[in-house]
Short mmCIF file of C-alpha atoms in Angstrom, two decimals:
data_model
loop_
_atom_site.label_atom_id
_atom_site.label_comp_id
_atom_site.label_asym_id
_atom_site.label_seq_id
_atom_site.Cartn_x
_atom_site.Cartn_y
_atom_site.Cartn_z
CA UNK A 1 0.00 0.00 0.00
CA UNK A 2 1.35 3.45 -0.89
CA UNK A 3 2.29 5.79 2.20
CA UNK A 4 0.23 8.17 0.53
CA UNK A 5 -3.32 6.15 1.51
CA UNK A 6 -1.72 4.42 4.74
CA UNK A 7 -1.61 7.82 6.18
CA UNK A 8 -5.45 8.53 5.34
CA UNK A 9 -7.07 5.96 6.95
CA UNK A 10 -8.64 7.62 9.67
CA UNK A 11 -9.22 5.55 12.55
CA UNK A 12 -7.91 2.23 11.04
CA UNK A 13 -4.37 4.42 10.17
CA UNK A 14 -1.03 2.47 11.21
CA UNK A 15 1.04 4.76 13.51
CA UNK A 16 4.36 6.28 10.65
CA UNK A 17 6.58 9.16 11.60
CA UNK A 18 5.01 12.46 11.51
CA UNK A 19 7.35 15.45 10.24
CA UNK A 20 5.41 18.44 11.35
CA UNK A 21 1.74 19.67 11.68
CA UNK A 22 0.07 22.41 10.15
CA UNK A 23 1.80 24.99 9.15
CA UNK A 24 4.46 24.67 11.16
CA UNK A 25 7.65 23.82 9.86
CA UNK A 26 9.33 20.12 11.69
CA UNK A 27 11.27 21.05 14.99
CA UNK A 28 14.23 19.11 15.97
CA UNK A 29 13.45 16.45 18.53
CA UNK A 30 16.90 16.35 19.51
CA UNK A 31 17.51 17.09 23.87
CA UNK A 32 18.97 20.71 23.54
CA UNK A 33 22.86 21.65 24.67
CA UNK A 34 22.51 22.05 28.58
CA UNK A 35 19.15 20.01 28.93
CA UNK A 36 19.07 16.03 30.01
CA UNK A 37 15.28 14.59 30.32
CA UNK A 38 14.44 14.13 34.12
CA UNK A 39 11.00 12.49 33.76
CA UNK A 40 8.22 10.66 30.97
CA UNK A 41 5.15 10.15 30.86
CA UNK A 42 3.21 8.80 27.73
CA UNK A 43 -0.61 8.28 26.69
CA UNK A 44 -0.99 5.75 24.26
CA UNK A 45 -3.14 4.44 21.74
CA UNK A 46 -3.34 0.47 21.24
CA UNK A 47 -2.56 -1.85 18.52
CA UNK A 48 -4.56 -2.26 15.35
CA UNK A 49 -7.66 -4.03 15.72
CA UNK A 50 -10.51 -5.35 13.83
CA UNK A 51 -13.64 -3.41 13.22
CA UNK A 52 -15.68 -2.96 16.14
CA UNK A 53 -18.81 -4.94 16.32
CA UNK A 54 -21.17 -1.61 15.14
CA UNK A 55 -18.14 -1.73 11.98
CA UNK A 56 -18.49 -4.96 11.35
CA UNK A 57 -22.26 -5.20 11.05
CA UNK A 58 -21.52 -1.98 8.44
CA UNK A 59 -19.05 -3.82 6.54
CA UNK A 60 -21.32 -6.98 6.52
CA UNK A 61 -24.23 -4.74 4.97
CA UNK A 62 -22.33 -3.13 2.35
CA UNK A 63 -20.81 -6.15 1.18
CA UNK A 64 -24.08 -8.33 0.92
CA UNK A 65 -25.30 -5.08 -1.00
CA UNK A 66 -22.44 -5.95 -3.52
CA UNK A 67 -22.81 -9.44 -3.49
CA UNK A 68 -26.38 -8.84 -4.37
CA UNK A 69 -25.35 -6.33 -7.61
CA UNK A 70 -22.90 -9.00 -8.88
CA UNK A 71 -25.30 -11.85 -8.98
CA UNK A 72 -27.37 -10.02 -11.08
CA UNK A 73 -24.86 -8.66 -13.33
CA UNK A 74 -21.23 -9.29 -13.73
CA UNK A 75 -18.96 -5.61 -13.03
CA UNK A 76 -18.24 -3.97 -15.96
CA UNK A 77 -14.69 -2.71 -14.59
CA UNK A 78 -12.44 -5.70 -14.49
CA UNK A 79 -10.85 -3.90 -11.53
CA UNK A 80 -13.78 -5.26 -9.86
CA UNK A 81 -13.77 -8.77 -10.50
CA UNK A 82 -12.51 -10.16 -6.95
CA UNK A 83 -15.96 -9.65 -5.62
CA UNK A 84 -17.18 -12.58 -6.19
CA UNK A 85 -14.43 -14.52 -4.35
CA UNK A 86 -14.11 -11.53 -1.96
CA UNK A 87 -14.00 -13.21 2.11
CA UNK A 88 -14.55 -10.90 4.90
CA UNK A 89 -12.53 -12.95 7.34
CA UNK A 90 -12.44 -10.34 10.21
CA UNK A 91 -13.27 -11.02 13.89
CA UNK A 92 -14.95 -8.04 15.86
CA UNK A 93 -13.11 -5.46 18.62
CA UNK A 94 -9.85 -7.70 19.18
CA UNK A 95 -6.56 -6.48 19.12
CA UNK A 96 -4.54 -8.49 15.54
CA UNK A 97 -1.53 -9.67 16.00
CA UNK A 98 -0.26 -6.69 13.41
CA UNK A 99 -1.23 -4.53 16.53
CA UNK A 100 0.50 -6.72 19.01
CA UNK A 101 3.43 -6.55 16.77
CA UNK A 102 3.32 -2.57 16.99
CA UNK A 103 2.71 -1.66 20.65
CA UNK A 104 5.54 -3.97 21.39
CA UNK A 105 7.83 -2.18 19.23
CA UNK A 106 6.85 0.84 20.98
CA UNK A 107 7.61 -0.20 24.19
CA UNK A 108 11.18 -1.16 23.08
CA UNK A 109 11.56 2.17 21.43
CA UNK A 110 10.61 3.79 24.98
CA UNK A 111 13.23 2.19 26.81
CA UNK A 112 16.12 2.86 23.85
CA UNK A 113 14.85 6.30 23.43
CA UNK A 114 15.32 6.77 27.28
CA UNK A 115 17.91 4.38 28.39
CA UNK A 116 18.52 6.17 31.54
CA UNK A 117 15.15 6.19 32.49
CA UNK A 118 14.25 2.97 32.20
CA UNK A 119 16.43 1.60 34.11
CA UNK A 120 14.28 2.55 36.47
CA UNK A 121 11.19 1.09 34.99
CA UNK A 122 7.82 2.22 33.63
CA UNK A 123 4.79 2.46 35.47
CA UNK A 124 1.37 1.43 33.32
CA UNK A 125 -1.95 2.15 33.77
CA UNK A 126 -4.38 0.66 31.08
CA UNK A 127 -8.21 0.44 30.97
CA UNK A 128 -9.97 -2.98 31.32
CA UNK A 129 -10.97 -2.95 27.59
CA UNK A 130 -9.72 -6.19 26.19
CA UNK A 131 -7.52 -4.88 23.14
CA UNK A 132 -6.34 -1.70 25.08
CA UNK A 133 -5.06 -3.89 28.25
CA UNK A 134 -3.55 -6.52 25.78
CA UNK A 135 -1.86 -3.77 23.95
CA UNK A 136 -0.09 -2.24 27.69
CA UNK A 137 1.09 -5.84 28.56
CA UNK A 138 2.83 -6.28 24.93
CA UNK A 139 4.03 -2.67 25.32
CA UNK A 140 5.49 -4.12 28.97
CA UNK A 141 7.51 -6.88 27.30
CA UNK A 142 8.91 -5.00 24.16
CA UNK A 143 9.48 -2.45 27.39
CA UNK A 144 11.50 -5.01 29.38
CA UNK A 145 13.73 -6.38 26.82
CA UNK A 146 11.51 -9.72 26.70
CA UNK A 147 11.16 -11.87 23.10
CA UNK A 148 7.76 -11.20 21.17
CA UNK A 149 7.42 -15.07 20.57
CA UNK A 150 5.22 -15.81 23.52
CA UNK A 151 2.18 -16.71 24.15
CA UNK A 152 -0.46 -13.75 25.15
CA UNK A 153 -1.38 -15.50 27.92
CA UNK A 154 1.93 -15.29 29.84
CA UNK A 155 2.24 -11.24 29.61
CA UNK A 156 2.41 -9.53 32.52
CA UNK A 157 -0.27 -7.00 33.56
CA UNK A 158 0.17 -3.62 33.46
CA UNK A 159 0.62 -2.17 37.19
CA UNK A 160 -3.00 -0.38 37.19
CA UNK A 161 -6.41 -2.03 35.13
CA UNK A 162 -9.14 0.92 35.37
CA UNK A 163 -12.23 -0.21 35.30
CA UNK A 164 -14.53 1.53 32.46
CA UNK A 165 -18.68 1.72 32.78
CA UNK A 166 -21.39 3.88 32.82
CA UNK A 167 -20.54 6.41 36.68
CA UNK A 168 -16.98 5.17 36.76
CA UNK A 169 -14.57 8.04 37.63
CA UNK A 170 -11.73 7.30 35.28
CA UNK A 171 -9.53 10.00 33.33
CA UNK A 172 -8.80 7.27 30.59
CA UNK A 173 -12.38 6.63 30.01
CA UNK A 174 -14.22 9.33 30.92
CA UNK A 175 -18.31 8.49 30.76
CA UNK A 176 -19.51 11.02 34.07
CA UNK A 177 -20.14 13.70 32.04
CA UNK A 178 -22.16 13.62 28.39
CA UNK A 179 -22.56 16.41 25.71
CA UNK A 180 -26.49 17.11 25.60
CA UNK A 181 -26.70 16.98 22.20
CA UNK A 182 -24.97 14.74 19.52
CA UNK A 183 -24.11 16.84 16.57
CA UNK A 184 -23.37 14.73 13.41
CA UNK A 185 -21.61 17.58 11.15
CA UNK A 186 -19.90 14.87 9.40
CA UNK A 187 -22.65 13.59 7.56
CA UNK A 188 -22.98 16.95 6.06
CA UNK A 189 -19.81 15.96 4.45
CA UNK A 190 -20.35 12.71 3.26
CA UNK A 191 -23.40 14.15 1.33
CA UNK A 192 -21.08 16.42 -0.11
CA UNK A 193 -18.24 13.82 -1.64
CA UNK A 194 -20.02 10.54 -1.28
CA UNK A 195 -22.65 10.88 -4.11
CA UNK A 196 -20.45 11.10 -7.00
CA UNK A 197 -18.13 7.88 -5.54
CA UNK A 198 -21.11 6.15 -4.92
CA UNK A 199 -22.76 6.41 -8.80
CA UNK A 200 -19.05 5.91 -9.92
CA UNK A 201 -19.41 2.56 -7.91
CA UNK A 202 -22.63 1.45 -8.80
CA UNK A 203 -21.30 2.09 -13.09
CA UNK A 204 -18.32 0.24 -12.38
CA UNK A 205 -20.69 -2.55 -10.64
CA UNK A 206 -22.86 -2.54 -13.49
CA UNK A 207 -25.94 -0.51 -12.64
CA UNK A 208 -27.02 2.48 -14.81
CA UNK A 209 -28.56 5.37 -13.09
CA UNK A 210 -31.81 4.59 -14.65
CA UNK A 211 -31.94 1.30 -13.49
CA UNK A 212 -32.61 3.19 -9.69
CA UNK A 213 -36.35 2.66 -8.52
CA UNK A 214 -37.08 -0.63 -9.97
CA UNK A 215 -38.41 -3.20 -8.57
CA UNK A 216 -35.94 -5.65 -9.95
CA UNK A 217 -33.09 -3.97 -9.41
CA UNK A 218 -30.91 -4.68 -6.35
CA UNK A 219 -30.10 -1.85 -3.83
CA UNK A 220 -27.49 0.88 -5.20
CA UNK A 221 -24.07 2.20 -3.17
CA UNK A 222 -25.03 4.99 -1.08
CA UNK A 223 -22.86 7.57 0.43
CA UNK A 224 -22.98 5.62 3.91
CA UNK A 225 -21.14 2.66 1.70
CA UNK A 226 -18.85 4.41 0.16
CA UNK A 227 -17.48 5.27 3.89
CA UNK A 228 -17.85 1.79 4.67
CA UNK A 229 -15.64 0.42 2.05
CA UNK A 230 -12.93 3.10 2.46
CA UNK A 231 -12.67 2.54 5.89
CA UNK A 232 -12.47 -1.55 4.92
CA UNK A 233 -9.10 -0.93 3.24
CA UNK A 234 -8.03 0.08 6.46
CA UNK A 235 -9.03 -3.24 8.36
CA UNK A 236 -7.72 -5.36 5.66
CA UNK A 237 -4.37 -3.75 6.30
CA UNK A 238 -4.45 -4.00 10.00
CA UNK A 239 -5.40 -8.02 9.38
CA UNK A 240 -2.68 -8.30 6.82
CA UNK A 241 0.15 -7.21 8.92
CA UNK A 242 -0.01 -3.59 6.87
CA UNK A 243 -0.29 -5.13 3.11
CA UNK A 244 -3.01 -3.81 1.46
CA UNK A 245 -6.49 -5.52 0.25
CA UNK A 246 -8.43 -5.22 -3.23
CA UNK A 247 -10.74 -2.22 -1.65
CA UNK A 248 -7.51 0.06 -1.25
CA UNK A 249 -7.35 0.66 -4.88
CA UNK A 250 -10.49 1.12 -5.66
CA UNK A 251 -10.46 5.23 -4.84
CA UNK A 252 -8.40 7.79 -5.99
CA UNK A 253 -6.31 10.49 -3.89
CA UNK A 254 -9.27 12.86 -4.11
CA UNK A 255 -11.41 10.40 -2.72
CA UNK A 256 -9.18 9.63 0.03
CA UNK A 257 -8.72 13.04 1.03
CA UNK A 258 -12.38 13.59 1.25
CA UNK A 259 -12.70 10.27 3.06
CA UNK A 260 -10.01 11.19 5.77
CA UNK A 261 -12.07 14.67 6.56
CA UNK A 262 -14.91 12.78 7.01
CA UNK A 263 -13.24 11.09 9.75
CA UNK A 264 -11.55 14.01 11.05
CA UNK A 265 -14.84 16.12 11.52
CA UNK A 266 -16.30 13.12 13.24
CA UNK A 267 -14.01 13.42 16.19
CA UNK A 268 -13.62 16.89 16.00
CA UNK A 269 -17.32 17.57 16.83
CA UNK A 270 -17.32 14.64 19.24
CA UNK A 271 -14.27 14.71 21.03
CA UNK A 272 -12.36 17.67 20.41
CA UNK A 273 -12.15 21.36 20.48
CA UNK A 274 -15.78 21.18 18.40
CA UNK A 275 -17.31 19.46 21.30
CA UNK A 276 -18.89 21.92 24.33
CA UNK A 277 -17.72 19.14 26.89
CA UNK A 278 -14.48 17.65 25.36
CA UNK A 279 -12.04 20.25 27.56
CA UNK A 280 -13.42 19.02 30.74
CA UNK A 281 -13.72 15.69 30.19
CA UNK A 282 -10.05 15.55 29.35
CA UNK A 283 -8.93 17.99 32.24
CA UNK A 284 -8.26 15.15 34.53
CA UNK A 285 -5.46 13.23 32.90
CA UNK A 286 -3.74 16.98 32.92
CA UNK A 287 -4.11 17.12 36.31
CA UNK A 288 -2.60 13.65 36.83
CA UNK A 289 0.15 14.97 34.29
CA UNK A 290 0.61 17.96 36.16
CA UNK A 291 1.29 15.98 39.14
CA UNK A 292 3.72 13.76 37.91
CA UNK A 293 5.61 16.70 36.16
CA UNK A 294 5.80 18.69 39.47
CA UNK A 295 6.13 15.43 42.50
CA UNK A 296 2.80 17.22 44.13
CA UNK A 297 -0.19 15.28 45.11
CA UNK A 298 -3.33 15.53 42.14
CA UNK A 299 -6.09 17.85 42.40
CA UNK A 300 -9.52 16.79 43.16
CA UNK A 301 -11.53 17.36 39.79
CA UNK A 302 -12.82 16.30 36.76
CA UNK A 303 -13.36 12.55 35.99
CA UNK A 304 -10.14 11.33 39.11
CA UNK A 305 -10.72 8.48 40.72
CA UNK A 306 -9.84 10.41 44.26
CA UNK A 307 -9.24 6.60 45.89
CA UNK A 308 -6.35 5.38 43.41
CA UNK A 309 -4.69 8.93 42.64
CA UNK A 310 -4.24 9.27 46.26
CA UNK A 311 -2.57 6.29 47.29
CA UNK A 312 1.23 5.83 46.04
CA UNK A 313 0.65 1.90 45.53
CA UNK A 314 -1.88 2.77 42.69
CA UNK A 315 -0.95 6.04 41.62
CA UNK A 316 3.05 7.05 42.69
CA UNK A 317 4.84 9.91 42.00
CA UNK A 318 8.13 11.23 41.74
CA UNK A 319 10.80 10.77 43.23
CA UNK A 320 9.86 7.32 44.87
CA UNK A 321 8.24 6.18 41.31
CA UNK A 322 9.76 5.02 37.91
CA UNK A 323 10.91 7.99 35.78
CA UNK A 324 8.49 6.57 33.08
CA UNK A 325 4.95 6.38 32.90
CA UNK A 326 2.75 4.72 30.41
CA UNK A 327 -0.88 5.73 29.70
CA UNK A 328 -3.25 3.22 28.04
CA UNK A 329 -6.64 4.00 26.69
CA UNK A 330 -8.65 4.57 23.12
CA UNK A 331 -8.49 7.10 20.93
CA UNK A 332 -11.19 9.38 21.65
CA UNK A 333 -10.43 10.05 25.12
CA UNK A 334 -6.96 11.04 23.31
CA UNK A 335 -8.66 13.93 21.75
CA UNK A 336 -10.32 14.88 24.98
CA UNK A 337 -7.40 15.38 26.29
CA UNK A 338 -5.60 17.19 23.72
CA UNK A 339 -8.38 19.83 23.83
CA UNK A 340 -7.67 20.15 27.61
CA UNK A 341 -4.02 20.65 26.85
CA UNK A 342 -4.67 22.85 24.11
CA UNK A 343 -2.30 21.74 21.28
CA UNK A 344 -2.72 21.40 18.04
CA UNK A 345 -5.50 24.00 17.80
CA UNK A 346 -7.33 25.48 14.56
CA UNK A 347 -8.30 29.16 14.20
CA UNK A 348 -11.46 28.48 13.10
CA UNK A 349 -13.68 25.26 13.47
CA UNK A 350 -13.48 22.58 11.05
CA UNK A 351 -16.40 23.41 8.18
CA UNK A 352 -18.51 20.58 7.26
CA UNK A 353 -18.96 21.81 3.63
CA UNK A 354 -15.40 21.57 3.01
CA UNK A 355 -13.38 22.05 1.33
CA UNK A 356 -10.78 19.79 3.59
CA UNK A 357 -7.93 22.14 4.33
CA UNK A 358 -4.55 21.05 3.37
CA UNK A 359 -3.01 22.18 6.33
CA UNK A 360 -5.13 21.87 8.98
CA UNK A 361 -3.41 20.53 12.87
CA UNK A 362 -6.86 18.10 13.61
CA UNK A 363 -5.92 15.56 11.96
CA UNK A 364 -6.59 11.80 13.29
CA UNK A 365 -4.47 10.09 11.57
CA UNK A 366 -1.23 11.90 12.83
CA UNK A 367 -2.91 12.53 16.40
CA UNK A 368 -4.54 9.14 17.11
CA UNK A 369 -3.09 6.19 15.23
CA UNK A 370 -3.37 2.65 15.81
CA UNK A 371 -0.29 2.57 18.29
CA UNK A 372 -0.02 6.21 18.10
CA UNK A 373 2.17 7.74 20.99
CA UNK A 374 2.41 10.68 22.30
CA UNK A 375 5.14 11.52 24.83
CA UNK A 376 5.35 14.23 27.56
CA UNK A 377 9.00 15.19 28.42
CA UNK A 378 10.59 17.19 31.48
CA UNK A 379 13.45 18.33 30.44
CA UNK A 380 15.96 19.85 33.54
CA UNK A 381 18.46 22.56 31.74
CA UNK A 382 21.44 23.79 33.31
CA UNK A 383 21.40 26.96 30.48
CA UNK A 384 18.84 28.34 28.82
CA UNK A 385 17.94 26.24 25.73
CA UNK A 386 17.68 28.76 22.44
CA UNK A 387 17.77 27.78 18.32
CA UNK A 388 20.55 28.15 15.96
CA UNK A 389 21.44 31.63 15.80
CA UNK A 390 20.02 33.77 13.09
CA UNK A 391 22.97 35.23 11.03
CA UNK A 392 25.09 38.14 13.00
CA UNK A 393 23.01 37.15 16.35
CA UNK A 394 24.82 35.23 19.04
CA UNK A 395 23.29 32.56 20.50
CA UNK A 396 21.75 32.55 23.95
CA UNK A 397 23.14 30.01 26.24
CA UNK A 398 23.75 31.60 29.57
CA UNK A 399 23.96 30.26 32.44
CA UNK A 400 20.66 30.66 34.50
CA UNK A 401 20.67 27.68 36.76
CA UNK A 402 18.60 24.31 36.41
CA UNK A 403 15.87 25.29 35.40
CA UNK A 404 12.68 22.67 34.37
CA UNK A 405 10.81 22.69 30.89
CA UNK A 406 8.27 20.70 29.19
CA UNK A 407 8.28 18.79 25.85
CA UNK A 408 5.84 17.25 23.89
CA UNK A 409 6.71 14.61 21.22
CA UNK A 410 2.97 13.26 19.00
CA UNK A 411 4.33 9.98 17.16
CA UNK A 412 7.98 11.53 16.41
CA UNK A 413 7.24 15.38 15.76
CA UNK A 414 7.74 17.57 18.31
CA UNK A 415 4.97 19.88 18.78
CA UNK A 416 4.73 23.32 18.42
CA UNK A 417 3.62 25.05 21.68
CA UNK A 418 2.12 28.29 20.27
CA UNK A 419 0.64 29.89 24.11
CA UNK A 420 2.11 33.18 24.45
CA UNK A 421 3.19 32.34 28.35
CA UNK A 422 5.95 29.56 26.47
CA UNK A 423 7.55 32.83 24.02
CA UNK A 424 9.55 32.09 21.31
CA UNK A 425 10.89 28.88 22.49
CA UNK A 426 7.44 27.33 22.13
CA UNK A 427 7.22 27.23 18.46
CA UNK A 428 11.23 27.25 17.93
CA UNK A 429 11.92 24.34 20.07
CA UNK A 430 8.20 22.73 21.27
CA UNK A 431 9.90 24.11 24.88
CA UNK A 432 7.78 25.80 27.95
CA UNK A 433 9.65 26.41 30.57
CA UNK A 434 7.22 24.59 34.06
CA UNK A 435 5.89 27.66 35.48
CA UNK A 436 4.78 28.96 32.37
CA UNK A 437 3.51 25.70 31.41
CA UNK A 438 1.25 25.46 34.61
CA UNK A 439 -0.17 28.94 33.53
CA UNK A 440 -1.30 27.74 30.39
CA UNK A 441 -3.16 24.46 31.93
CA UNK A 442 -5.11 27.02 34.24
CA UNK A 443 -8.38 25.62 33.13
CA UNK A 444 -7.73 22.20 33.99
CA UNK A 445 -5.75 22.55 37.14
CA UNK A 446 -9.54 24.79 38.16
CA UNK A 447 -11.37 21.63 37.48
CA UNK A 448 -12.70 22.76 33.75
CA UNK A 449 -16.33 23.29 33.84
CA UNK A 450 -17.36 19.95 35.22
CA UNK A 451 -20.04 21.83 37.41
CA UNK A 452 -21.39 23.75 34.07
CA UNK A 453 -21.80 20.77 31.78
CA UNK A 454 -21.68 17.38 33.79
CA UNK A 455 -22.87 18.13 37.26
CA UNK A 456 -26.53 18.56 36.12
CA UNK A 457 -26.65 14.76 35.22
CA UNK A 458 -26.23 13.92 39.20
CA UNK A 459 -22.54 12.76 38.80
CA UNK A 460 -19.65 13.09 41.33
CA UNK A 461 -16.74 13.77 40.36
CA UNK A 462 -15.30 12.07 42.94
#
C-alpha cells in the first residue's frame, strides 16, 4: 500500500513518523545543549484491531449489498472482479496480532529512546478494555527487553487495570459527564463527496442510473457505503500485517482526502475542540500529568478516581516512582485530552462543507493512530535552551541555573507550543519552561467546567 493512503485511513491508520503539523515547519526532537530529560510520561493508543462490532455489522451490509449487484450482473470494470471470491474474514473489537506486533515495538523504542530512564522502569496504567489492556502488557515486554514469541497469555499486567462503565470516575475513560446533544456535522460531508463515488461505484458494478427505482433492481451504493468500504481498506491492512487488500485501490487520492475529513470532523465535533464538553472531560489526565511533572499530590476534579490517585501503591509519583509512565486507553479520550491541553489548535472550526484544508493541525491520523504515541518530556536545563542563531546574532546560552521545561513529542514530531506564556521557544523548540507551562493548563488545574456541563446529570466527580 502506498504511504500516501496508509496515512489517510482515519481511525484504522497504522502509527508512521510524523514530520510536522500544520503549518508549522518540523522542529528538531533532539535534547537541547545544557538540557538532560528528568521524567516521561506517555498516553498511548493500542494496537490495530478489527472493526468494532457496530463496523463490522456496516461492513457486513455493504458487502451483501455488492454481493447482491454481482449476482445479477457481472462488473463492468475488471478492476472489480474479486468480488465474487471476496472473504470478509475479520473477527470483531480484538486487538490483531499486526497490533500486538506494533505496541511492542513501541515499548522497546521507549526504553532505547530513554535508556537512563528505564532503568528505572515504567509504570502502566491501562483500561480494562480487552484490546487496550492486551496492547499495555505487549508494550510491557517490548518495554523489558523480553522476546515477542510468547504466548499472550503469559504477559504480565500492566501495574494499574481501570475499570470503564457507565458512573466510573476514570480519566482514561471518561463516561460522568455527556454532551447534551450529539451533533453529526460529518454527515454533512459525506453528502457532499459521497454521491459522486457512490454512482461511480454502482457504473463500475454494473448498474445504470436509470436502473434506480425498480423493482428488480438490487439496492445501489449509497454515500454511507462508500465510507464503509474506504474505511475496509483500512481493516484489511491492520489483518494483513499492513499489506493492502483489493478495496484500497479502488479510490483515488481525491477520494481519500475527502474520506479522511470525514473522519476528522467526526471526532472533532465529538471529542475535540468542536465538542462543548471535550475540555473538561479531558482535564483530569492533565491534572494527573501535572502531578507527575511537578512530585505534588493531584487535584480533586474532573473525571479522578480520588481513591487510586491518592494512594502511592496505585498512583506514585516522583521521586519514589519510575521515571516513566505509560498511559493506556482509546483514541477518543486522546482527543479529549488534547483539547484540555490545548495543542494542536485550529483558528477556526473545522467546516462541514469543506473544502478539507490542506493544512489543517486536527488531523486523526497523525494525532490518534493505531499505536499512536504521544510523549510528555521534562526536560531539567542547566542553560537556557535557544535555536541556531540567526545570522550576526549570538546565540543565547547563559547560564541561569537548572531550570525545568516541558516537551511534547505526537508519534515523532515535536509539537509546536504556540501559548504566548511559552515565548519564542514554544514554536522554535516545542519548549515551555514549568511555570509557564502550569499557567497555560489554568483551566484544567480549576477543574474545567465539570459543574457547568456534567454536574446537572447527578454525577460526582469524585
Amino acid at each position: 500500500m502506498s504511504n500516501y493512503v496508509a496515512r489517510r485511513l482515519g481511525v484504522a491508520t497504522p502509527r508512521y513518523p510524523v514530520k510536522n503539523f500544520g503549518t508549522y515547519s518540523s522542529i528538531s526532537s533532539s535534547v537541547p545543549d545544557g538540557c538532560s530529560v528528568t521524567l516521561v510520561s506517555t498516553l498511548q493508543r493500542h494496537g490495530a484491531r478489527n472493526p468494532t462490532s457496530r463496523e463490522l455489522n456496516l461492513i457486513v451490509q455493504t458487502l451483501n449489498k455488492i454481493k447482491s449487484i454481482a449476482s445479477h450482473r457481472p462488473p463492468v470494470d475488471p478492476s472489480f472482479a474479486f468480488i465474487s471470491s471476496y472473504d470478509i474474514r475479520f473477527g470483531a473489537e480484538s486487538l490483531v496480532p499486526f497490533g500486538r506486533k506494533q505496541t511492542y515495538l513501541i515499548g522497546q523504542l521507549i526504553a532505547t529512546t530513554y535508556p537512563n530512564l528505564a532503568r528505572s522502569g515504567v509504570f502502566i496504567r491501562s483500561i480494562t478494555r480487552d484490546r487496550v489492556a492486551e496492547s499495555s502488557r505487549w508494550f510491557k515486554q517490548g518495554f523489558n527487553a523480553q522476546p515477542f514469541a510468547v504466548k499472550k497469555t503469559t504477559l504480565v499486567d500492566p501495574d494499574q487495570l481501570l475499570a470503564i462503565g457507565p458512573g466510573l470516575n476514570n480519566t482514561l475513560s471518561v463516561t460522568t459527564c455527556h454532551e447534551a446533544k450529539l451533533t453529526r456535522p460529518e454527515l454533512q460531508w459525506l453528502s457532499v463527496y459521497g454521491p459522486p463515488i457512490a454512482e461511480r461505484l454502482n457504473i463500475a458494478l454494473g448498474l445504470n442510473p436509470e436502473d434506480s427505482g425498480q423493482n428488480l433492481s438490487p439496492a445501489r451504493l449509497n454515500s454511507l457505503d462508500v465510507m464503509v468500504l474506504m474505511t475496509l481498506c483500512g481493516y484489511e491492512a491492520a489483518r494483513d500485517n499492513g499489506e493492502k487488500g483489493p478495496w484500497c485501490d479502488v479510490f483515488s487520492k481525491e477520494e481519500w482526502e475527502a474520506n479522511e475529513y470525514f473522519h476528522d470532523l467526526k471526532k472533532y465535533y465529538r471529542y475535540g475542540p468542536g465538542s462543548l464538553v471535550s475540555r473538561t472531560q479531558g482535564s483530569g489526565w492533565v491534572n494527573e500529568l501535572v502531578a507527575r511533572l511537578t512530585s505534588t499530590p493531584v487535584r480533586y476534579a474532573g473525571a479522578i478516581n480520588f481513591t487510586l490517585d491518592s494512594n502511592p501503591e496505585t498512583f506514585p509519583l516522583p521521586p519514589k516512582s519510575p521515571k516513566i509512565f505509560a498511559d493506556f486507553t482509546s483514541d477518543n479520550d486522546i482527543y479529549r485530552i488534547f483539547s484540555a491541553l490545548g495543542i494542536l489548535r485550529e483558528d477556526n472550526h473545522l467546516n462541514p462543507n469543506g473544502p478539507p484544508p490542506k493544512d489543517r493541525f486536527f488531523n486523526i491520523a497523525k494525532m490518534a493512530p493505531f499505536a499512536g504515541t504521544f510523549v510528555v518530556e521534562k526536560l531539567t536545563c542547566s542553560a537556557h535552551p535557544h535555536s541556531i542563531p540567526k545570522r550576526g546574532q549570538v546565540p543565547l546560552n547563559a547560564s541561569v541555573g537548572n531550570r525545568d521545561y516541558v516537551r511534547m513529542i505526537l508519534n515523532d514530531a515535536v509539537v509546536p507550543l504556540s501559548w504566548k506564556e511559552c515565548g519564542d521557544l514554544g514554536l522554535e523548540m516545542g519548549l515551555c519552561e514549568m511555570d509557564a507551562f502550569l499557567e497555560t493548563q489554568k483551566f484544567s488545574l480549576s477543574g474545567g467546567e465539570w459543574d457547568r456541563w456534567c454536574a446537572e446529570s447527578g454525577q460526582d466527580a469524585g
